[in-house]
Coordinates of N, CA, C and O in Angstrom, one line a residue:
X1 N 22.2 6.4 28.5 CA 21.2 5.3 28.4 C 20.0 5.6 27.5 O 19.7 4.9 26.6
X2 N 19.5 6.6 27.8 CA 18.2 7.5 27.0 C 19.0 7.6 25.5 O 18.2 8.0 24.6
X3 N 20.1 7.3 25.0 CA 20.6 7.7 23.6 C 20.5 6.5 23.1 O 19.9 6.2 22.1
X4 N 21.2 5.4 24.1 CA 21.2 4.3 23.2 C 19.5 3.5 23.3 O 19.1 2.8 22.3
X5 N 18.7 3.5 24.1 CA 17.1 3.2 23.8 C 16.8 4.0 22.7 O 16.8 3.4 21.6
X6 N 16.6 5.1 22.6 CA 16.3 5.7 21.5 C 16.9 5.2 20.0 O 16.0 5.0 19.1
X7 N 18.1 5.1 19.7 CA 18.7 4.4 18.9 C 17.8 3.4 18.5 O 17.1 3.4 17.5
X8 N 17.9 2.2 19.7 CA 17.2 1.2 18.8 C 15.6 1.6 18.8 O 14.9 0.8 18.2
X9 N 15.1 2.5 19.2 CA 13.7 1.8 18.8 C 13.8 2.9 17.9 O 12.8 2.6 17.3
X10 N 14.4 4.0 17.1 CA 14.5 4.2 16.0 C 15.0 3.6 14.6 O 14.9 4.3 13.6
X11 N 15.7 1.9 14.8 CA 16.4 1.2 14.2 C 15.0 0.0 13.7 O 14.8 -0.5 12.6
X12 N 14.1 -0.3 15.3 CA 13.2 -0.7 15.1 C 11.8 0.2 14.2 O 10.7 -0.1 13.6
X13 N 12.3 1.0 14.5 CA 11.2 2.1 13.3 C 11.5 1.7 12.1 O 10.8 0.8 11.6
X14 N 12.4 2.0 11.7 CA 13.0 2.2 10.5 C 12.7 0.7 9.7 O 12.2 0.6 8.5
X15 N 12.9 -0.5 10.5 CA 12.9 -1.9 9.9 C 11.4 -2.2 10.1 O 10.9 -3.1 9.4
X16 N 10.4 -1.5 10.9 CA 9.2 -1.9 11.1 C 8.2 -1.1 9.4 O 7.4 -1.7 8.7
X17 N 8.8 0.3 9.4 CA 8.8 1.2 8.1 C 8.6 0.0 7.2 O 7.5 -0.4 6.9
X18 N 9.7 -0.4 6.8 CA 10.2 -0.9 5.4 C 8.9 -2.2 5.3 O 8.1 -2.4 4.5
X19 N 9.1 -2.7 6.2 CA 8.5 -3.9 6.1 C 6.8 -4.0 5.7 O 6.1 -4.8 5.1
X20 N 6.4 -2.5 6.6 CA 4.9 -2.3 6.1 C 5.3 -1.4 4.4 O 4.8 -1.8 3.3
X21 N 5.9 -0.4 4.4 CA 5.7 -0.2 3.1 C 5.9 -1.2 1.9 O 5.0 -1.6 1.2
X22 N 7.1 -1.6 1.7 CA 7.1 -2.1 0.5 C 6.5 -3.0 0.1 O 6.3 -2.9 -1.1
X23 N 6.0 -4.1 0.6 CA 4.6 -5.2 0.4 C 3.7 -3.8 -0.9 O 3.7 -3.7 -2.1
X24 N 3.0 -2.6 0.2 CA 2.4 -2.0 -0.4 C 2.4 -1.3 -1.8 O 1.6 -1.2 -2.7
X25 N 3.9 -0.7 -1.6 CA 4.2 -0.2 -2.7 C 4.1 -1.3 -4.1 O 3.6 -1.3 -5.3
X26 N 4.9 -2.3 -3.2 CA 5.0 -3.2 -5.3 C 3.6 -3.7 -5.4 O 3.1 -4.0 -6.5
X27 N 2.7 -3.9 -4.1 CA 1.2 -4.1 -4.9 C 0.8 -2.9 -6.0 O 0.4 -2.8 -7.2
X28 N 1.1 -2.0 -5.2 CA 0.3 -0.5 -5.6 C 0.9 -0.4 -6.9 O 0.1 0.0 -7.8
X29 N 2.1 -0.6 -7.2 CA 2.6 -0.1 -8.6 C 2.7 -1.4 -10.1 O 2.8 -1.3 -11.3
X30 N 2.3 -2.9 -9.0 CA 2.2 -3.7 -10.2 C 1.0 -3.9 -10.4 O 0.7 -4.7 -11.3
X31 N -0.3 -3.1 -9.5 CA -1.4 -3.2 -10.3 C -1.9 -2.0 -10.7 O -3.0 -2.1 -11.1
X32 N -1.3 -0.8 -10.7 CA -1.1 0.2 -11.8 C -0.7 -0.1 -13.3 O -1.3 0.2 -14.3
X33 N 0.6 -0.7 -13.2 CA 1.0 -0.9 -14.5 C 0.4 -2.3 -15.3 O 0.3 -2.3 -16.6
X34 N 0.1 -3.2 -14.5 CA -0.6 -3.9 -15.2 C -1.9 -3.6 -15.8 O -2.2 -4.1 -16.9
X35 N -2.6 -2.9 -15.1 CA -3.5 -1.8 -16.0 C -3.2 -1.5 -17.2 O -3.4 -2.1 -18.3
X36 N -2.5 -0.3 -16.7 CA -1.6 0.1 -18.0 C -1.1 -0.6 -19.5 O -1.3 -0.3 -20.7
X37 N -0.3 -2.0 -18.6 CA -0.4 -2.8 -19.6 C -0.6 -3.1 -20.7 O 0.1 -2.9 -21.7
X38 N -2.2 -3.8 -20.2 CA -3.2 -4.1 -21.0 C -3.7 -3.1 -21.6 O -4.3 -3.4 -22.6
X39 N -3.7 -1.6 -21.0 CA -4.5 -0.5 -22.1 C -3.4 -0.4 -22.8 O -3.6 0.2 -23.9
X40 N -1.9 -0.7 -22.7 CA -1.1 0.0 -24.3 C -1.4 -1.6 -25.2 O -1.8 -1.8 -26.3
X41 N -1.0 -2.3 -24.3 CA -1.2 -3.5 -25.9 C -2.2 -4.4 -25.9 O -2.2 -5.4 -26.6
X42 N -3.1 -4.0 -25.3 CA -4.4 -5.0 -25.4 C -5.6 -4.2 -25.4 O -6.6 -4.6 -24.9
X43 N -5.5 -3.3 -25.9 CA -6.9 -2.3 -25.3 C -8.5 -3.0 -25.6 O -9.5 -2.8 -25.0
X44 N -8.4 -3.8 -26.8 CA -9.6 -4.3 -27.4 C -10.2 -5.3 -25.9 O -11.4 -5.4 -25.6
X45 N -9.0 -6.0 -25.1 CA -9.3 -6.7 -24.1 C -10.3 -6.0 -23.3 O -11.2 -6.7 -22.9
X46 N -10.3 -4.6 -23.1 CA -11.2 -3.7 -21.6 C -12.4 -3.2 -22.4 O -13.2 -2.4 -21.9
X47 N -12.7 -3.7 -23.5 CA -13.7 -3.1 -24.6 C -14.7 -4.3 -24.1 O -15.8 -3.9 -23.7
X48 N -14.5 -5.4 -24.2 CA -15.3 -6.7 -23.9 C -16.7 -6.2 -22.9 O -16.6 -5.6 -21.8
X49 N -17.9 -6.5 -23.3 CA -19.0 -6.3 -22.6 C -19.4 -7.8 -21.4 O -19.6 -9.0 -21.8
X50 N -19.3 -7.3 -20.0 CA -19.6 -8.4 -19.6 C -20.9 -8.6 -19.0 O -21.5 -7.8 -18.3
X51 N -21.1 -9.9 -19.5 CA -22.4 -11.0 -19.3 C -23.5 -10.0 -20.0 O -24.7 -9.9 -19.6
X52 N -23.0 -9.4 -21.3 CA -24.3 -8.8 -22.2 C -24.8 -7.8 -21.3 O -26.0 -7.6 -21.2
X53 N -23.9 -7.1 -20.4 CA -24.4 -5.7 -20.2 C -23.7 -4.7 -20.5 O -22.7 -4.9 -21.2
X54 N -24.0 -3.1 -20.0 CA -23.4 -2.4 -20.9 C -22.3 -1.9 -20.0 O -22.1 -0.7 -19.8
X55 N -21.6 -2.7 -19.5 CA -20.4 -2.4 -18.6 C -19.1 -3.1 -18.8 O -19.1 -4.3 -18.4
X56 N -18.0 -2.8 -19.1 CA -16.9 -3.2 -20.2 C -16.2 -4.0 -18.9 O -16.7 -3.9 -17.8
X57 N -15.2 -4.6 -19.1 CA -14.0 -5.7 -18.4 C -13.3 -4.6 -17.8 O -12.9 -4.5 -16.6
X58 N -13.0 -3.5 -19.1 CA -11.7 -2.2 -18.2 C -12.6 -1.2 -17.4 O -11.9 -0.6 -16.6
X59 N -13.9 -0.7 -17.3 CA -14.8 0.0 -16.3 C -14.7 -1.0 -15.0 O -14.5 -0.5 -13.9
X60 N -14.8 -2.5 -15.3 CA -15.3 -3.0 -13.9 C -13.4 -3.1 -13.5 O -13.1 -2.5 -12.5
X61 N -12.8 -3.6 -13.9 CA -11.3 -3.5 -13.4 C -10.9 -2.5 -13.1 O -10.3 -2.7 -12.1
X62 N -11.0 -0.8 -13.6 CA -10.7 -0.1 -13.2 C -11.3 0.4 -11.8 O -10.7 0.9 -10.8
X63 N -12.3 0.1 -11.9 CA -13.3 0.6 -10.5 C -12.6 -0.7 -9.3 O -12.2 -0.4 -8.2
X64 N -12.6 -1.8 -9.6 CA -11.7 -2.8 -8.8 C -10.3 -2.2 -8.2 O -10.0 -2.4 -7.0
X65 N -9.4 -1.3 -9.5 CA -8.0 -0.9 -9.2 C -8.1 0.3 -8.2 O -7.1 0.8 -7.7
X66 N -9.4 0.9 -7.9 CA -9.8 2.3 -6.9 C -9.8 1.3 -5.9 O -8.9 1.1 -5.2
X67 N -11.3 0.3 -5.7 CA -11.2 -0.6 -4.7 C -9.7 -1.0 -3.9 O -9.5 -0.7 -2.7
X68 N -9.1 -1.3 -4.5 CA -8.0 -1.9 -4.5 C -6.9 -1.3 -3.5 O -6.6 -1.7 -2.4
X69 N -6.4 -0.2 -4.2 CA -5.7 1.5 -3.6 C -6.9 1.5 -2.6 O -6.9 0.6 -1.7
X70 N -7.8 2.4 -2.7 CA -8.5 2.5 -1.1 C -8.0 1.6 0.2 O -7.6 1.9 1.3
X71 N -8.3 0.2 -0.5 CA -8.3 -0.8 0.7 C -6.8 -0.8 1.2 O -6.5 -1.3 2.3
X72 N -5.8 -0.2 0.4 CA -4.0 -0.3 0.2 C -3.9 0.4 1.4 O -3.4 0.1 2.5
X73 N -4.5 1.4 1.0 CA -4.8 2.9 2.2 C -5.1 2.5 3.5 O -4.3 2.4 4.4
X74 N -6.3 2.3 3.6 CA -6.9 1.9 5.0 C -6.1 0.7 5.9 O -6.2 0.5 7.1
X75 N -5.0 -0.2 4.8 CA -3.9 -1.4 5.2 C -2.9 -0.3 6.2 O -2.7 -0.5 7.4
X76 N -2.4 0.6 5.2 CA -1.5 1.5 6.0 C -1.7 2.3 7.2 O -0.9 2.4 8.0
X77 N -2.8 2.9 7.2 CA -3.1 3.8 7.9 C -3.3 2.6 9.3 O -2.6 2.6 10.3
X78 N -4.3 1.5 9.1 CA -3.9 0.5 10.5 C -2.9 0.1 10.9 O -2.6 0.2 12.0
X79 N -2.1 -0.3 9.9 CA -0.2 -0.6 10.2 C 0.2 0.5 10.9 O 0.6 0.1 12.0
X80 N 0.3 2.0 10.6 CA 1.1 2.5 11.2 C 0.5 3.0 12.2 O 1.3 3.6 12.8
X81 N -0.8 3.2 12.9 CA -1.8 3.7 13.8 C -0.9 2.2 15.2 O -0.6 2.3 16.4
X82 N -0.8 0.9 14.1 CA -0.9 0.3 15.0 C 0.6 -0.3 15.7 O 0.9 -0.6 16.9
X83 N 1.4 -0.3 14.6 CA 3.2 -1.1 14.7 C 4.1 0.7 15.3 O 5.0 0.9 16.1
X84 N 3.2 1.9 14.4 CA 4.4 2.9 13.8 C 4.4 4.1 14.8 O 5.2 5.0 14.9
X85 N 3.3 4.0 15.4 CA 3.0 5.3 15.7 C 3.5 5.2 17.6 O 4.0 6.2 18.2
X86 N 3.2 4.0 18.1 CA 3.7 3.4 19.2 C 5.2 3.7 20.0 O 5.7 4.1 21.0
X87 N 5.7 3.0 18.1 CA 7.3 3.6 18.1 C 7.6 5.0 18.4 O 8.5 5.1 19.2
X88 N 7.1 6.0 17.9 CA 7.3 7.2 17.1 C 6.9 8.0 18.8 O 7.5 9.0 19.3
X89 N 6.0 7.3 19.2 CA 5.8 8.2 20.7 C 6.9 7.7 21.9 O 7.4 8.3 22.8
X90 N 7.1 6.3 21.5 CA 8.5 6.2 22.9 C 9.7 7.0 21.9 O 10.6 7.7 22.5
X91 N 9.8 7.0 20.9 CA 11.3 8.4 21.1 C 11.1 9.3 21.2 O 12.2 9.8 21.2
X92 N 10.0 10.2 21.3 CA 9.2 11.7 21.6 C 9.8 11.5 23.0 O 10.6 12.3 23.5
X93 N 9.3 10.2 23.8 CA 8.9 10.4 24.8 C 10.4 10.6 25.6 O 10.7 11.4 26.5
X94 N 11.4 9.6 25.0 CA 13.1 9.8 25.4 C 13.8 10.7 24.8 O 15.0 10.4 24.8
X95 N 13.5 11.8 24.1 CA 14.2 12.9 23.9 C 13.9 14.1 24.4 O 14.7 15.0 24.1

């Protein structure tokens, strides 16, 4: 009985997993490379001064793309404190 509970709530890990990571990941990696992007073929774009001060489009977007990751971070760390870790202690607790 303790084999097959464990099963599933390891089956429900696994589907709870996927569901919080990948959202994150393809944020995480399409606003990397769109970065990127724009610095291989637009670079003149992040050069732009805005509102006539001395702080460029790619300084304030880049400091946005840390924002960004940070906040990605603090997303995960609550998801799995809160969906993952629940799981993770009832199969500790049936094995």
């Amino acid at each position: 009985m303790k084999i097959r509970e464990t099963k599933e709530i390891y089956q429900q890990l696994k589907k709870a997993r996927i569901k919080i990571l990948i959202p994150l990941i393809l944020l995480t990696i399409t606003s990397y490379f769109s970065f990127i992007w724009v610095i291989a073929f637009s670079p003149n774009f992040f050069g732009i001064l805005i509102f006539d001060t001395n702080i460029s489009i790619g300084i304030f977007l880049g400091f946005l793309l840390i924002l960004l990751i940070f906040l990605i971070t603090l997303v995960y760390v609550y998801l799995a404190n809160k969906i993952l870790e629940p799981l993770i202690n009832k199969i500790q607790e049936n094995a």
